[in-house]
Amino acid sequence: MSLPDILLASLSPSTRSQAETTLSTLSTTQPQFLTSLVQLVLDQSQQIQARQAAAVYFKNVIKRRWDAEANEETPIDQAEKNTLKQELVPAMVALSSQSKLLRTQIADAVGLVAAVDFPTLWPGLLTVRLARYVASKNATDDLRLPIPQQLVSHLSATDYAVNVCILETAHSIFAPWRSQTRSDGLFEAINYTLANFQDPFFAVFEATAATLLSGQNVSNLNAVAQAQSLLMQIYLDLTFQDIPPKFEDSVAKFFGSDNGEEGYFIQFLRWDSPALRGDDEDPTPTEPMNIKTTILEICEVFEMKYNELFSDRVPAFVRAVWELIGSSTLAVREDGMVAQAIKFLSITAKMGIHKGLFADENTLQGLAQRIIVPSMPLREHEVEQFEDDPLEYIRRDLSLATEGGGSRRHAASELIRALISIGLDAPVTRLIEQYIGAALQEYAANPTENWKSKDTAIYLLTAIASQTSTTHHGVTATNVLVDVVKFFSEHIAQDLNTEGTTVHPILQVDAIRFINTFRYQLTKEQLASVLPLLVRHLGSSNYVCYTYAAITIERILFMKSGKTPMFNYTDIQSLTDTILNALFARILGGGTPEKVAENEYLMKCAMRVIITAKGSLAPTYPNTLSRLVEILGIISRNPSNPQFNQYTFESVSALLRYVSLADASSITQFEAVLFGPITIILQQDIAEFIPYVFQILAQMLESHTATLPDAYRSLLGVLLTPGVWAQRGNVPALVRLINAFLGQDAARMEAEGQVKTVIAIVQSRLIPSKLNDQYGFELLQTIVRAIPPQLLKDVYFPAVLNSVFTRLQTNKTDKFSYCLAYWLFFAMALPVDGLGPETVVGAVERIQTGIWNGLFGNVILAEIPKMRPADRKTVAVGLTRLLTESQLMLSSPHLWQPAFLALELQVSKADAVAQDQAEDPEAILTAIDYEEATAGYQASFSKLAASQPKQFNPVEYVPDLSAYVKQTLTKAVGADPRVRPLLALPSPTPWSRALQAGETF
């Protein structure tokens, strides 16, 4: 088959698998394969589907393999890399007049390469040479300018389709700088770019702006405007981290000055091109709107970061923004621009420097009347979305509540809070309460027709009442001038209690959302009283209503009083089965895999109920388990929602955890029910679910205290085959499962030679891997406590340490050094006869005499101060034993003395956090909040919190770290005459002085 045929085959479900395998093989074996893909993308004689498939596959290979070392993929040949760097930008330009999809894929590939290689390994992307660019105001005079090669050399005086293509790519390269942490490497890239790019950037900006602002009637006006929009974005890219000197010198040109010069930005805020107005019904913003939105973003950055340059121009921009909002319409396409304009006013107010612009009573009245209140009513398209696309309505509503942007009512709410935050709480509250009262009166006059008025009143009340809020806790501080509970009692509770269709469903959602928003302002008793009402709404016929009920129940059960959950199983025991049955009925009602898995909020609520109910589910758990397995069976046919998958498996894991604790015999039933679907998932190689399955298996395996069932042992052989470890996402879960086997069945594994296989995996797949080396050390921690010391000493330590030293010599990283240091101290700290420091140091020395000096002095010692709080006690105990038991250390003052100083510091740190380290085995579960941490799903691996075993504590025999260390050192001073001289430090410490003097310390 030809390459186009293979690509076309990859688009068909029946031939996709074989085609993808063939492509994967070709991509790593056929010379110049990627170059062939680019040529295919450019070949207009080929089918467009083949060209599109080639472009997408090319971009994906670049994403995986350009930085092959970081991703542990087969590297791209350097010669082909060099060829591609020469061809990519011309290819992208050639596609500028063809398919946008093709161009976008190649442009994305350029951005991916630049993210790795620019500027150090791809200086040619912006290498200066002379080129021609028409840059005069009337676009007729030729100017010779130093234009960067590759990107900027392709800028055209007339072909704005090409310009847009080049500027899009430049923006894709520069935009990531906005979110990056300030570093020398970042500013090296920015400065290199400025040196080669800023002059042509200013020339192109001025020429393009002149064309647009002059009102010239050009044929490619939309492309010119699109280029101007991208130039605005690039201006923001280049000034976001710091303001470059040339940009600072030209502030007046862009922002204007007090001598009457308006500057480009205010001119564009007032600019209106009739030819670019577009269709009012089209929800897509026009290019002029995009330009104005980006200008407002630039003003926001300058106000917050470079206020000394912008402060004098703020009043002029406030006037321009006021005019912009006043001239806007309620068209959907203007929402983003108007919301950003209101946000600019919010930030200006919140800064406090220009409080005088807002403090006047008439100004506040104008803000309320012309900006805030008109922005609050629910829009018709939002009502339509509520009815036609309810899940998207919910997701947008939740994201806007935490992230803002795009919604006028959320932007207006932020403006209210900004005004209140600068001491205008009394007049603003009084003013907004008038509008709230009027809206409620309008609703009361005709509830059926005027339900939107009440919705507006609720949003206005929420805005003036909420001072600070988080995703985690909802509103955390309220306006003391607003009685939230009274408003709830008088205006919200009735909608929560109402059944049927007597109240608009959006008002019922408002009532539920109000509880969710102000849940921390309500007492436990008040929340307990509304829980049954929320449960009842799970049976609502309205999608948004029952989903918001699930969201709010989950958030209430997640609440904490201090460090413990506010609600426990006794609080919800009478509701548990009702909630779970209602949720599962809703989920299973979807029918198809996609519909069953679409609403992750329902499954998240089920998960939270199971975690809260704990062992109280024991009497009825078979029903819950069977429903979860039924759901798994459906969604495994087409896994489509990663978050739903996470919550489903977390629910299974939590049910297993708590029920087996309450009834140990239940593990047999869990195995009987779960082994079937687990087998199917493994046989069908459902990649998304396999890491979860391994964790569930580990959890069940660890529940056995007697002989391990044969079903597990038969699986172990499969787990130790190379193919299973080849899938990167499997590795952490496989390590979790192998650790469970070692903990339960190490003697038999050793007898059957399987421990040697595990060590081989550590040596070949884990220790050499920058991505997975920490998992290798996790396995080694289990091995040193499960395998007899003599066997470790004679067989396994030599093999492992050889791999460790190879990695240290070839590819040492901070993470590897840390993990190695902790593992060594872990092994030294274990209370196992025959292990200890002498065995560990001796094993290292047997690799090569004298090597311990270099390892400890150059690697291990430097890691001790970096130890995480949870690791400090283990390290301190291991280090104490090393200082007092290792003959090599006791005869090496150059190592012993700095190690002693590190120990003294380590113990002081460990003591400082000891009071806060009381072990709570349930803490990880009560803290599960994937929405907050965005850690519920990761492309490579998702940990199940409920499946995690109790953390093994190698120093449980040391109840008081400080006392143990001091007693051990004191004993060593008396028992070994070499110790006291070692304490004669160049700069004595309190410990060294006390130990030398034989004093208590």
Short mmCIF file of C-alpha atoms in Angstrom, two decimals, residues 510-722:
data_model
loop_
_atom_site.label_atom_id
_atom_site.label_comp_id
_atom_site.label_asym_id
_atom_site.label_seq_id
_atom_site.Cartn_x
_atom_site.Cartn_y
_atom_site.Cartn_z
CA ASP A 510 -31.10 29.32 41.07
CA ALA A 511 -32.33 28.13 44.46
CA ILE A 512 -30.08 25.07 44.41
CA ARG A 513 -27.13 27.12 43.19
CA PHE A 514 -27.74 29.65 45.98
CA ILE A 515 -27.29 26.86 48.57
CA ASN A 516 -24.14 25.69 46.80
CA THR A 517 -22.72 29.22 46.66
CA PHE A 518 -23.45 30.15 50.27
CA ARG A 519 -23.09 26.71 51.86
CA TYR A 520 -20.43 27.87 54.30
CA GLN A 521 -22.72 30.64 55.52
CA LEU A 522 -25.33 28.07 56.56
CA THR A 523 -25.11 25.97 59.72
CA LYS A 524 -24.87 22.19 59.64
CA GLU A 525 -28.45 22.02 60.90
CA GLN A 526 -29.67 24.28 58.09
CA LEU A 527 -27.79 22.26 55.49
CA ALA A 528 -29.11 18.99 56.94
CA SER A 529 -32.65 20.34 56.63
CA VAL A 530 -32.24 21.10 52.90
CA LEU A 531 -30.52 17.81 52.01
CA PRO A 532 -33.84 15.91 51.67
CA LEU A 533 -35.10 18.66 49.36
CA LEU A 534 -31.99 18.37 47.22
CA VAL A 535 -32.41 14.60 47.13
CA ARG A 536 -35.95 15.07 45.93
CA HIS A 537 -34.68 17.25 43.08
CA LEU A 538 -32.57 14.31 41.87
CA GLY A 539 -35.90 13.03 40.61
CA SER A 540 -36.63 16.23 38.66
CA SER A 541 -37.45 15.89 34.99
CA ASN A 542 -35.16 18.82 34.25
CA TYR A 543 -31.57 17.88 33.39
CA VAL A 544 -29.97 21.03 34.85
CA CYS A 545 -32.06 20.83 37.99
CA TYR A 546 -31.17 17.25 38.92
CA THR A 547 -27.54 17.77 37.94
CA TYR A 548 -27.21 20.89 40.09
CA ALA A 549 -28.85 18.97 42.93
CA ALA A 550 -26.13 16.30 42.57
CA ILE A 551 -23.41 18.96 42.43
CA THR A 552 -24.69 20.64 45.58
CA ILE A 553 -25.14 17.40 47.53
CA GLU A 554 -21.56 16.46 46.65
CA ARG A 555 -20.21 19.86 47.72
CA ILE A 556 -22.12 19.75 51.00
CA LEU A 557 -20.78 16.30 51.83
CA PHE A 558 -17.29 17.53 50.98
CA MET A 559 -17.48 20.33 53.56
CA LYS A 560 -15.18 20.23 56.55
CA SER A 561 -15.37 21.49 60.08
CA GLY A 562 -11.74 22.10 60.89
CA LYS A 563 -9.89 19.13 59.43
CA THR A 564 -12.73 16.60 59.69
CA PRO A 565 -15.75 16.18 57.42
CA MET A 566 -18.78 18.11 58.61
CA PHE A 567 -21.11 15.24 57.64
CA ASN A 568 -20.51 11.58 58.47
CA TYR A 569 -22.40 8.38 57.75
CA THR A 570 -24.88 8.88 60.60
CA ASP A 571 -26.00 12.19 59.08
CA ILE A 572 -26.96 10.66 55.73
CA GLN A 573 -27.78 7.05 56.66
CA SER A 574 -31.49 7.49 56.00
CA LEU A 575 -30.78 9.08 52.59
CA THR A 576 -27.86 7.02 51.30
CA ASP A 577 -29.75 4.35 49.37
CA THR A 578 -32.24 6.88 48.00
CA ILE A 579 -29.45 9.13 46.68
CA LEU A 580 -27.47 6.29 45.12
CA ASN A 581 -30.52 4.67 43.52
CA ALA A 582 -31.62 8.00 42.05
CA LEU A 583 -28.14 8.74 40.70
CA PHE A 584 -27.66 5.30 39.18
CA ALA A 585 -31.11 5.43 37.59
CA ARG A 586 -30.21 8.76 35.97
CA ILE A 587 -26.84 7.49 34.77
CA LEU A 588 -28.09 4.17 33.40
CA GLY A 589 -31.01 5.92 31.76
CA GLY A 590 -28.58 7.20 29.15
CA GLY A 591 -28.50 3.82 27.42
CA THR A 592 -25.52 4.24 25.10
CA PRO A 593 -21.93 4.34 26.41
CA GLU A 594 -21.59 7.99 25.44
CA LYS A 595 -24.83 9.09 27.12
CA VAL A 596 -24.20 7.00 30.24
CA ALA A 597 -20.79 8.64 30.71
CA GLU A 598 -21.61 12.19 29.67
CA ASN A 599 -22.58 13.56 33.10
CA GLU A 600 -19.59 13.22 35.42
CA TYR A 601 -21.32 15.32 38.09
CA LEU A 602 -23.77 12.50 38.84
CA MET A 603 -21.01 9.93 39.30
CA LYS A 604 -18.95 12.35 41.37
CA CYS A 605 -21.91 12.71 43.72
CA ALA A 606 -22.25 8.91 43.95
CA MET A 607 -18.55 8.69 44.79
CA ARG A 608 -18.90 11.28 47.55
CA VAL A 609 -21.93 9.54 49.05
CA ILE A 610 -20.04 6.22 49.16
CA ILE A 611 -17.03 7.87 50.80
CA THR A 612 -19.27 9.57 53.37
CA ALA A 613 -21.40 6.49 54.05
CA LYS A 614 -18.35 4.27 54.61
CA GLY A 615 -19.10 0.93 56.31
CA SER A 616 -22.80 1.72 56.75
CA LEU A 617 -23.22 0.46 53.18
CA ALA A 618 -22.23 -3.08 54.21
CA PRO A 619 -25.81 -4.41 54.52
CA THR A 620 -26.85 -3.22 51.05
CA TYR A 621 -23.57 -2.98 49.14
CA PRO A 622 -24.33 -5.80 46.62
CA ASN A 623 -26.93 -3.59 44.96
CA THR A 624 -24.53 -0.64 44.75
CA LEU A 625 -21.73 -2.85 43.47
CA SER A 626 -23.91 -4.44 40.80
CA ARG A 627 -25.02 -1.02 39.52
CA LEU A 628 -21.42 0.19 39.35
CA VAL A 629 -20.38 -2.96 37.47
CA GLU A 630 -23.31 -2.48 35.09
CA ILE A 631 -22.14 1.05 34.39
CA LEU A 632 -18.58 -0.18 33.84
CA GLY A 633 -19.81 -2.77 31.40
CA ILE A 634 -21.56 -0.12 29.32
CA ILE A 635 -18.88 2.56 29.28
CA SER A 636 -16.09 0.03 28.58
CA ARG A 637 -17.59 -0.40 25.10
CA ASN A 638 -16.49 3.16 24.30
CA PRO A 639 -14.71 5.09 27.06
CA SER A 640 -15.48 8.72 26.27
CA ASN A 641 -15.37 10.82 29.46
CA PRO A 642 -12.15 10.52 31.50
CA GLN A 643 -13.60 12.26 34.56
CA PHE A 644 -16.64 9.97 34.62
CA ASN A 645 -14.30 6.97 34.36
CA GLN A 646 -12.25 8.26 37.29
CA TYR A 647 -15.27 8.76 39.54
CA THR A 648 -16.69 5.36 38.61
CA PHE A 649 -13.56 3.45 39.54
CA GLU A 650 -13.07 5.63 42.62
CA SER A 651 -16.60 4.65 43.68
CA VAL A 652 -15.82 0.95 43.23
CA SER A 653 -12.56 1.37 45.15
CA ALA A 654 -14.19 3.29 48.01
CA LEU A 655 -17.01 0.74 48.30
CA LEU A 656 -14.45 -2.08 48.42
CA ARG A 657 -12.36 -0.26 51.02
CA TYR A 658 -15.11 0.49 53.50
CA VAL A 659 -17.26 -2.58 53.12
CA SER A 660 -14.29 -4.94 53.47
CA LEU A 661 -13.23 -3.07 56.62
CA ALA A 662 -16.71 -3.54 58.07
CA ASP A 663 -17.03 -7.15 56.86
CA ALA A 664 -13.79 -8.92 55.96
CA SER A 665 -15.67 -11.84 54.39
CA SER A 666 -17.13 -9.52 51.75
CA ILE A 667 -13.87 -9.62 49.78
CA THR A 668 -14.96 -12.96 48.32
CA GLN A 669 -18.14 -11.38 46.97
CA PHE A 670 -16.22 -8.42 45.53
CA GLU A 671 -13.86 -10.80 43.76
CA ALA A 672 -16.75 -12.86 42.40
CA VAL A 673 -18.42 -9.77 40.95
CA LEU A 674 -15.35 -7.86 39.77
CA PHE A 675 -13.13 -10.58 38.30
CA GLY A 676 -15.45 -10.98 35.29
CA PRO A 677 -15.40 -7.36 34.08
CA ILE A 678 -11.71 -7.06 35.03
CA THR A 679 -10.90 -10.06 32.83
CA ILE A 680 -12.81 -8.56 29.92
CA ILE A 681 -11.02 -5.22 30.29
CA LEU A 682 -7.63 -6.95 30.28
CA GLN A 683 -8.50 -9.29 27.41
CA GLN A 684 -9.90 -6.50 25.26
CA ASP A 685 -6.95 -4.25 26.18
CA ILE A 686 -9.12 -1.27 27.11
CA ALA A 687 -6.16 1.03 27.69
CA GLU A 688 -8.11 3.74 29.51
CA PHE A 689 -9.27 1.28 32.19
CA ILE A 690 -6.27 -0.99 32.69
CA PRO A 691 -4.43 1.26 35.20
CA TYR A 692 -7.62 1.42 37.27
CA VAL A 693 -8.02 -2.35 37.12
CA PHE A 694 -4.48 -2.93 38.39
CA GLN A 695 -5.17 -0.69 41.38
CA ILE A 696 -8.44 -2.44 42.20
CA LEU A 697 -6.67 -5.81 41.96
CA ALA A 698 -3.95 -4.58 44.33
CA GLN A 699 -6.60 -3.41 46.76
CA MET A 700 -8.38 -6.78 46.76
CA LEU A 701 -5.10 -8.67 46.96
CA GLU A 702 -4.07 -6.71 50.06
CA SER A 703 -7.32 -7.63 51.75
CA HIS A 704 -6.14 -11.25 52.03
CA THR A 705 -4.38 -12.09 55.27
CA ALA A 706 -4.05 -15.84 54.65
CA THR A 707 -2.96 -17.78 51.57
CA LEU A 708 -3.21 -15.83 48.34
CA PRO A 709 -5.82 -17.28 45.93
CA ASP A 710 -4.47 -18.94 42.80
CA ALA A 711 -6.39 -16.48 40.60
CA TYR A 712 -3.93 -13.76 41.60
CA ARG A 713 -0.84 -15.94 41.22
CA SER A 714 -1.83 -16.94 37.71
CA LEU A 715 -2.07 -13.26 36.81
CA LEU A 716 1.41 -12.43 38.10
CA GLY A 717 3.18 -14.16 35.22
CA VAL A 718 1.35 -11.96 32.73
CA LEU A 719 2.16 -8.81 34.71
CA LEU A 720 5.88 -9.51 34.45
CA THR A 721 5.95 -9.75 30.64
CA PRO A 722 7.57 -6.85 28.70
#
